[in-house]
Each structure stands twice: as structure tokens, then as C-alpha cells.
Coordinates of C-alpha atoms and ligand atoms in Angstrom, one line a residue:
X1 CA -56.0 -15.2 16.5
X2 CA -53.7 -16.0 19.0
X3 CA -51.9 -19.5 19.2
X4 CA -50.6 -19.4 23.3
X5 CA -48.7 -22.1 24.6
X6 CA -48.0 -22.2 28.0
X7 CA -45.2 -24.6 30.0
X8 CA -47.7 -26.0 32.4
X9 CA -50.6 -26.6 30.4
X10 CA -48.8 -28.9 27.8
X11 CA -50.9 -31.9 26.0
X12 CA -49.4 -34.6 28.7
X13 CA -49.3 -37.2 25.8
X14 CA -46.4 -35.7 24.0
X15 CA -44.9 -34.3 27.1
X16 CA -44.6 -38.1 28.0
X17 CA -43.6 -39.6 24.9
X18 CA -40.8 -36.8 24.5
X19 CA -39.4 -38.1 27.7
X20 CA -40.0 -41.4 27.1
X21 CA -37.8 -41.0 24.0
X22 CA -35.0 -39.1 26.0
X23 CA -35.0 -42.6 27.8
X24 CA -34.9 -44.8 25.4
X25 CA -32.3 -43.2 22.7
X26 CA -30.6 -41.8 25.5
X27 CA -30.4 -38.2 24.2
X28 CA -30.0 -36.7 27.9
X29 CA -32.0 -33.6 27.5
X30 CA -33.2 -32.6 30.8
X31 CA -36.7 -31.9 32.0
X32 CA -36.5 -28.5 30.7
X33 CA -35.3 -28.9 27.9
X34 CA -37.9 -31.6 26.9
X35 CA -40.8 -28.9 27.9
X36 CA -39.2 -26.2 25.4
X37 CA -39.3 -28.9 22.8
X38 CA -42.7 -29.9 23.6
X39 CA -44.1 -26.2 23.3
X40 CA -42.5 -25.8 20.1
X41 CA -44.2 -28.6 18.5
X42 CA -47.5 -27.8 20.1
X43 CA -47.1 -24.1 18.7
X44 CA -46.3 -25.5 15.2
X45 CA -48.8 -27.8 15.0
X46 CA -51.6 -26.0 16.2
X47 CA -50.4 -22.9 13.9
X48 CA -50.8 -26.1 11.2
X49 CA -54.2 -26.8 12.4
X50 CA -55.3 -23.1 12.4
X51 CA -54.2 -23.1 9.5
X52 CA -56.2 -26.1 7.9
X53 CA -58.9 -24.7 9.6
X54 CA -59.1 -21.8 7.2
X55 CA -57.2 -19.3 9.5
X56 CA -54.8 -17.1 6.5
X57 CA -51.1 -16.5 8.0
X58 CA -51.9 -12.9 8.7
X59 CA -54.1 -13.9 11.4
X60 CA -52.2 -15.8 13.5
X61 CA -49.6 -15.0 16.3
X62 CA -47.6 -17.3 18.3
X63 CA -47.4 -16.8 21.7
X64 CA -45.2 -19.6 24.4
X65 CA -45.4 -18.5 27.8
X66 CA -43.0 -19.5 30.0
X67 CA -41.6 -17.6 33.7
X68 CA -37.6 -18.5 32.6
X69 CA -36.3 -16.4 31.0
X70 CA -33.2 -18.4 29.6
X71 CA -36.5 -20.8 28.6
X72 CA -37.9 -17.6 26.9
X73 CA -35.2 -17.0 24.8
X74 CA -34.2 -20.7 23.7
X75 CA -37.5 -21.0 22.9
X76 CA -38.2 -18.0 20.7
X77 CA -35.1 -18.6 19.1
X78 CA -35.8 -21.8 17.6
X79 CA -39.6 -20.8 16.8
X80 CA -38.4 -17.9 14.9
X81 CA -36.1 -20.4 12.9
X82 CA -38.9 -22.6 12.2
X83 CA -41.9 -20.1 11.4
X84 CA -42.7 -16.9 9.3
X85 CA -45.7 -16.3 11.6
X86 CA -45.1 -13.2 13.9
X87 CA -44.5 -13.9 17.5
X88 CA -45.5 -12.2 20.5
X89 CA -43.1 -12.0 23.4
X90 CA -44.1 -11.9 27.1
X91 CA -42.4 -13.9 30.3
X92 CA -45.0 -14.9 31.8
X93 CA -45.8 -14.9 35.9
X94 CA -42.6 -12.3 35.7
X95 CA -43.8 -11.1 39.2
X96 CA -43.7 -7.9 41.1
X97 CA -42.3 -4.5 40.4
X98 CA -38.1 -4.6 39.8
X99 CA -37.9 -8.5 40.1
X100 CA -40.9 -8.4 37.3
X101 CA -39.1 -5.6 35.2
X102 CA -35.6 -7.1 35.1
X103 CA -36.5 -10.2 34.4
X104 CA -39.1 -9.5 31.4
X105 CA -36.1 -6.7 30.0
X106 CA -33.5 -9.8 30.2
X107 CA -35.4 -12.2 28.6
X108 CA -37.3 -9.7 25.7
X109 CA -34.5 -7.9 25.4
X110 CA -32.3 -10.5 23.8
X111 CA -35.0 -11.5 21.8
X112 CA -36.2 -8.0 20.2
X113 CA -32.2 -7.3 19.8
X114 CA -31.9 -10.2 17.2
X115 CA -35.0 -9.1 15.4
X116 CA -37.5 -11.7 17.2
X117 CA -40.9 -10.9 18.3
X118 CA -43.3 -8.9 16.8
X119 CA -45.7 -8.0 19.7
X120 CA -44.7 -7.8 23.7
X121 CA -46.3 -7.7 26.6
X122 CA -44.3 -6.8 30.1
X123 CA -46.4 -8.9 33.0
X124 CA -46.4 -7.4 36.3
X125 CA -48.0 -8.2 39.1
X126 CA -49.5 -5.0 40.5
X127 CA -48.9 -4.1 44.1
X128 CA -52.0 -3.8 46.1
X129 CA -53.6 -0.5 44.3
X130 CA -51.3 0.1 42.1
X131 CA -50.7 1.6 38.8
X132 CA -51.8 -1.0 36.3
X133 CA -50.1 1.2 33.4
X134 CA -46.9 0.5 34.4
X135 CA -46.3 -2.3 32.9
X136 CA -47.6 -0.2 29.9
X137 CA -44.6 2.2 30.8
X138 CA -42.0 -0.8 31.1
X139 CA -42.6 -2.2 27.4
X140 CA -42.1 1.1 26.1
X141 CA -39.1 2.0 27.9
X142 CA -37.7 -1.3 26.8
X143 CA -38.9 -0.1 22.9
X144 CA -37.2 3.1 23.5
X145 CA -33.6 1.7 25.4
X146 CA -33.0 -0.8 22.2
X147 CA -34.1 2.1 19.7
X148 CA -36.8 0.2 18.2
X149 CA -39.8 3.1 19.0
X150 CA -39.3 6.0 21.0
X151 CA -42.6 7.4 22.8
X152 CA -41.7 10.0 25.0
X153 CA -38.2 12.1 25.2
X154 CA -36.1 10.2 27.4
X155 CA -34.2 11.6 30.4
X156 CA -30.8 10.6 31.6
X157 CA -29.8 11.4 35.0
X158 CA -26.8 10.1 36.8
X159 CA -26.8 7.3 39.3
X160 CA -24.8 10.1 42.2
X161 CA -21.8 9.0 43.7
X162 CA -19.4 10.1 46.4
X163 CA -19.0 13.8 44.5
X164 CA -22.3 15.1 45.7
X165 CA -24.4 14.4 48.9
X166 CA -27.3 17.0 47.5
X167 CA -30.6 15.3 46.1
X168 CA -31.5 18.6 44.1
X169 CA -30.8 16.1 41.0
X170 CA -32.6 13.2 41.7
X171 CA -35.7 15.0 42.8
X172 CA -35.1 17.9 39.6
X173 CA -34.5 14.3 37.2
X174 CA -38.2 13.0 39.0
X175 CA -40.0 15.9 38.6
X176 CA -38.8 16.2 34.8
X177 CA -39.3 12.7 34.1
X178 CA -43.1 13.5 35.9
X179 CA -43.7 16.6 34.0
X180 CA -42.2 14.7 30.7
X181 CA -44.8 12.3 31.1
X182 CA -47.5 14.7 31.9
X183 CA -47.3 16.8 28.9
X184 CA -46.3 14.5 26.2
X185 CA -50.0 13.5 25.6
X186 CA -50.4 17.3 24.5
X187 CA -47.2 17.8 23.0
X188 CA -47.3 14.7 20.6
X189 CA -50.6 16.0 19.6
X190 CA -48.8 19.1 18.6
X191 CA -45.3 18.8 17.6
X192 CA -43.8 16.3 14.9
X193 CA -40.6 14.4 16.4
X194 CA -41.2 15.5 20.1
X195 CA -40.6 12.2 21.5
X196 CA -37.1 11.9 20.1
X197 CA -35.9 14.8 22.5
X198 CA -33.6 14.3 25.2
X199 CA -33.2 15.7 28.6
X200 CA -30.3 14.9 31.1
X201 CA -30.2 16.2 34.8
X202 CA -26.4 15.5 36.1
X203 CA -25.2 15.8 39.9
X204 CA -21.6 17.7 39.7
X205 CA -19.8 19.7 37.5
X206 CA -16.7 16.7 37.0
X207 CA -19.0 14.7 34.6
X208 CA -22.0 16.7 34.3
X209 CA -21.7 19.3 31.4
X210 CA -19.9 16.5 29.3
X211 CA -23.4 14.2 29.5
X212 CA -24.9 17.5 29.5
X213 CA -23.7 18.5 26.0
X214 CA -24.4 15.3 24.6
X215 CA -28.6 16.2 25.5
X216 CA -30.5 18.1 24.0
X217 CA -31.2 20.0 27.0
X218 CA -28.7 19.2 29.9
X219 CA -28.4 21.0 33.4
X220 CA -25.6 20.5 35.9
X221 CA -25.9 20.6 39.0
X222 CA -23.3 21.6 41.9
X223 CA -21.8 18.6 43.7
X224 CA -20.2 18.5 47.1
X225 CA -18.2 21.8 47.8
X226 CA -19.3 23.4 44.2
X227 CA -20.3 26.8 43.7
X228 CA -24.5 26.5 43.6
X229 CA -24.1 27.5 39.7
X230 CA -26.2 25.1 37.7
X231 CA -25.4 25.6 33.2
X232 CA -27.2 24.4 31.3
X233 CA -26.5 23.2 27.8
X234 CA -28.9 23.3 24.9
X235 CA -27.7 21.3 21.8
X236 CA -24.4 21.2 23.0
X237 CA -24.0 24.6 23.9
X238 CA -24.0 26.6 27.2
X239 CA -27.0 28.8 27.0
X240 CA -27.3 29.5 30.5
X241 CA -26.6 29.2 34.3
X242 CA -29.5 28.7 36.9
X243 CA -29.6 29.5 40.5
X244 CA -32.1 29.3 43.3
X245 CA -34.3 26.8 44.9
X246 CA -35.1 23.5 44.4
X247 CA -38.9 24.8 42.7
X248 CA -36.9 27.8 41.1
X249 CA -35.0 24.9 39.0
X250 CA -37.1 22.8 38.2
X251 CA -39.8 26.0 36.8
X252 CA -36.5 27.1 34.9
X253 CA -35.9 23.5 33.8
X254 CA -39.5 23.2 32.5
X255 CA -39.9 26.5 31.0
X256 CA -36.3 26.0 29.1
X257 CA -38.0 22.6 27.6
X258 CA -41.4 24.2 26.7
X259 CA -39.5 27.2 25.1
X260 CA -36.9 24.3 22.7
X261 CA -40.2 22.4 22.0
X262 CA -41.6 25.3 21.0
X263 CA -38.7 26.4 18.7
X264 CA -37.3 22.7 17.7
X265 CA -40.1 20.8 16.6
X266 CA -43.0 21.8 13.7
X267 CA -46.0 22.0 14.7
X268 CA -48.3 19.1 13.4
X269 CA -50.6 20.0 10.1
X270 CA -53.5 19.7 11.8
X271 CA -52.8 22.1 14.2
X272 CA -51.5 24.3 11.4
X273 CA -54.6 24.1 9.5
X274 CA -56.7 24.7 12.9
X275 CA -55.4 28.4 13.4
Ligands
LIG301 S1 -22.3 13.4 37.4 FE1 -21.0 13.8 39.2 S2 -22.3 13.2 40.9 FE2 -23.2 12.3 39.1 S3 -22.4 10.2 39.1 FE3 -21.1 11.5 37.7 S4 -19.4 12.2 39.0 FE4 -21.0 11.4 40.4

């Protein structure tokens, strides 16, 4: 069972008598403040009366939902001091797309960093027809960024800068983070420790090899005024330098990651056994 609390649906009476004793002791909390108070105590005491109720510890999970984030995290911090239940973490009304995703990574970030929160949820308000997994996407990316679960192999590509005016990279870093995502439903099926892999697609050859080396797979590619000579590094090691198109790349690119899969990771006992 869940135990939510939310901000604006808070039981008036203590809301009230929490601000009337701001006045009269003179404490001078602000109105915030006084809310975050008053959804910890409503939290703890309904967790009390679930409990009373018959409700065992393992099943109940706090949830306070608020849309600040510095609210978020004041919040969870003190009801992780004051309870062993687990809590589940989710900025509520976080909004649309980057606004929504900053904002929820700001906030849960923090809090899964210091060990608090136990479940999460990323809000987003879809855009008119839009993908409703994403916010499925964004709460695992923000698993995967503080190390806590990986899901998927990740893929680092560089932000470009003045050294290269080409977008081979960023279109060669979509179409591996697309294929990524496309084939890890087959390959986690298949291969134990898949998900841990990394990929990097770099714009020049200043920084690239170096972040290149440091992948598991890493291509270069050739910045302003560089020969078109893309290496490639595999575990650290050059292993090989593409050339061509755009589609010649990223087939190389794809068939380079199949092939380390295929090599790097044992195949799954199931699979094993099927043959
Ligand atoms: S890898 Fe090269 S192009 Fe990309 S950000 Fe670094 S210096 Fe700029």
C-alpha cells in the first residue's frame, strides 16, 4: 500500500494549527516550510494508522509529492531520518520534456545519491502524441548516471565544439544510441552483463581517441581540416580505422558492436541449453 501525501491536499486542520503555532511562539518558519512539516507528520501518522490497521511494515511505502524540488529533498531527508519504511521518490507536476527531466534528475538525484528512496517515478507531461515511455527512459538513465542499475550500455558522445563543423558524430552517436536501444531487448535475453557495455562516438581526433580508449568500443571521428580517417578503439586498443559515408559508419559501427557482443559477453544458460 501506498501512503501519498501530496502539498496541496493537506488535512487544513493541522495545516492551520502549524501556522498558528509559528505565530504564536514565533518560530518564523515560512509558509513552506510549515507545508513540509505538515506532510511529514501526515505521512507518519497515517503510516501509524496503517499500521494499527493491521497493514505489516513490508507493505507500506511512503510517498510526499511535492513540484519543488529543494521541497523534495528537505522533505525526504527528514522522512528518511524518522522512518524505516521504504520511500518512493517522484517530483510531482515536474512538467514537460527537459524542464520535466532536469528538474525530477535535480531533485532524485540528491536523494538516491545519499541512499534515500527506494522506488522512483520521473513525471512527465507528454507532448501531444508523444512517447509515454520516456519517462520510463529518464528514470533509468538517472539509475544508470548515479551507478545504482545499469539497463542498457551507455553511449558517450561529445557535446562538439569549435574543432569540428561535421554532424557525422552526432547523427553516428543517434543512430547508435537508436540501434542500442533497439537490440537490447534481444541481446539481454542472450548475453550475461550486456548492459554494462560502453560505447563512445567522439567529434575530432584532439580529444577523441583519449575518451575513445576509455570505451569499450570508441570511434573518432575527423574534425575540421582532419584527414576523413575514423580509429576505432576496442578495450583500449586501436583495432581499426573506418572510412566512407555516413551509412558506411554507422553499418561498421554496428557490426563492430554485434561482433564484441558476440565475443565479450556469455551467452545466457538458457540459451545454452536451447541449442
Ligand atoms: S572530441 Fe573534439 S570535437 Fe568533440 S568536444 Fe572534444 S575537442 Fe570538440
Amino acid at each position: 500500500m501506498r501512503i501519498g501525501v501530496n502539498g496541496g491536499s493537506l488535512n487544513q486542520e493541522l495545516v492551520m494549527r502549524k501556522m498558528q503555532e509559528n505565530t504564536d511562539k514565533n518560530l518564523g518558519k515560512d509558509s513552506e516550510e510549515i507545508i513540509n512539516e505538515c506532510m511529514l507528520i501526515s505521512a507518519l501518522e497515517s503510516t501509524e494508522l496503517a499500521l494499527e490497521s493491521g497493514l505489516r511494515h513490508d507493505q507500506i511505502i511512503i510517498s510526499c509529492k511535492t513540484s519543488r524540488p529543494r521541497d523534495l529533498i528537505t522533505v525526504y531527508r527528514d522522512l528518511s531520518a524518522k522512518t524505516e519504511q521504504p520511500l518512493h521518490l517522484g517530483l510531482t507536476e515536474a512538467g514537460m520534456g527537459m524542464k520535466g527531466q532536469i528538474w525530477s534528475a535535480a531533485s532524485l538525484g540528491v536523494l538516491l545519491y545519499e541512499g534515500i528512496g527506494d522506488t522512483i517515478r520521473i513525471s512527465l507531461t507528454p507532448r501531444p502524441g508523444g512517447d509515454r515511455r520516456e519517462e520510463v527512459y529518464a528514470a533509468c538513465e538517472l539509475l544508470q548516471a548515479l551507478g545504482l542499475r545499469s539497463f542498457a550500455p551507455s553511449v558517450t558522445a561529445c557535446p562538439g565544439c569549435g574543432r569540428t563543423t561535421s554532424t557525422t558524430f552526432q547523427e553516428l552517436a543517434e543512430a547508435i544510441q537508436g540501434y542500442v536501444r533497439d537490440m537490447m531487448p534481444m541481446w539481454k535475453t542472450q548475453y550475461e552483463g550486456v548492459e554494462s557495455m560502453t560505447l563512445a562516438v567522439m567529434g575530432c581526433i584532439v580529444n577523441g581517441p583519449g575518451e575513445s580508449k576509455a570505451a569499450n568500443i570508441g570511434i573518432s571521428l575527423p574534425g575540421t581540416g582532419e584527414a576523413p580517417r575514423c580509429p576505432v578503439y576496442i578495450d583500449g586498443k586501436k583495432d581499426v580505422t573506418l572510412e566512407g559515408t555516413y551509412a558506411e559508419l554507422a553499418a561498421a559501427f554496428q557490426s563492430l558492436v554485434d561482433n564484441y557482443i558476440a565475443k565479450k559477453y556469455p551467452r545466457k544458460v538458457a540459451e545454452v541449453s536451447a541449442r
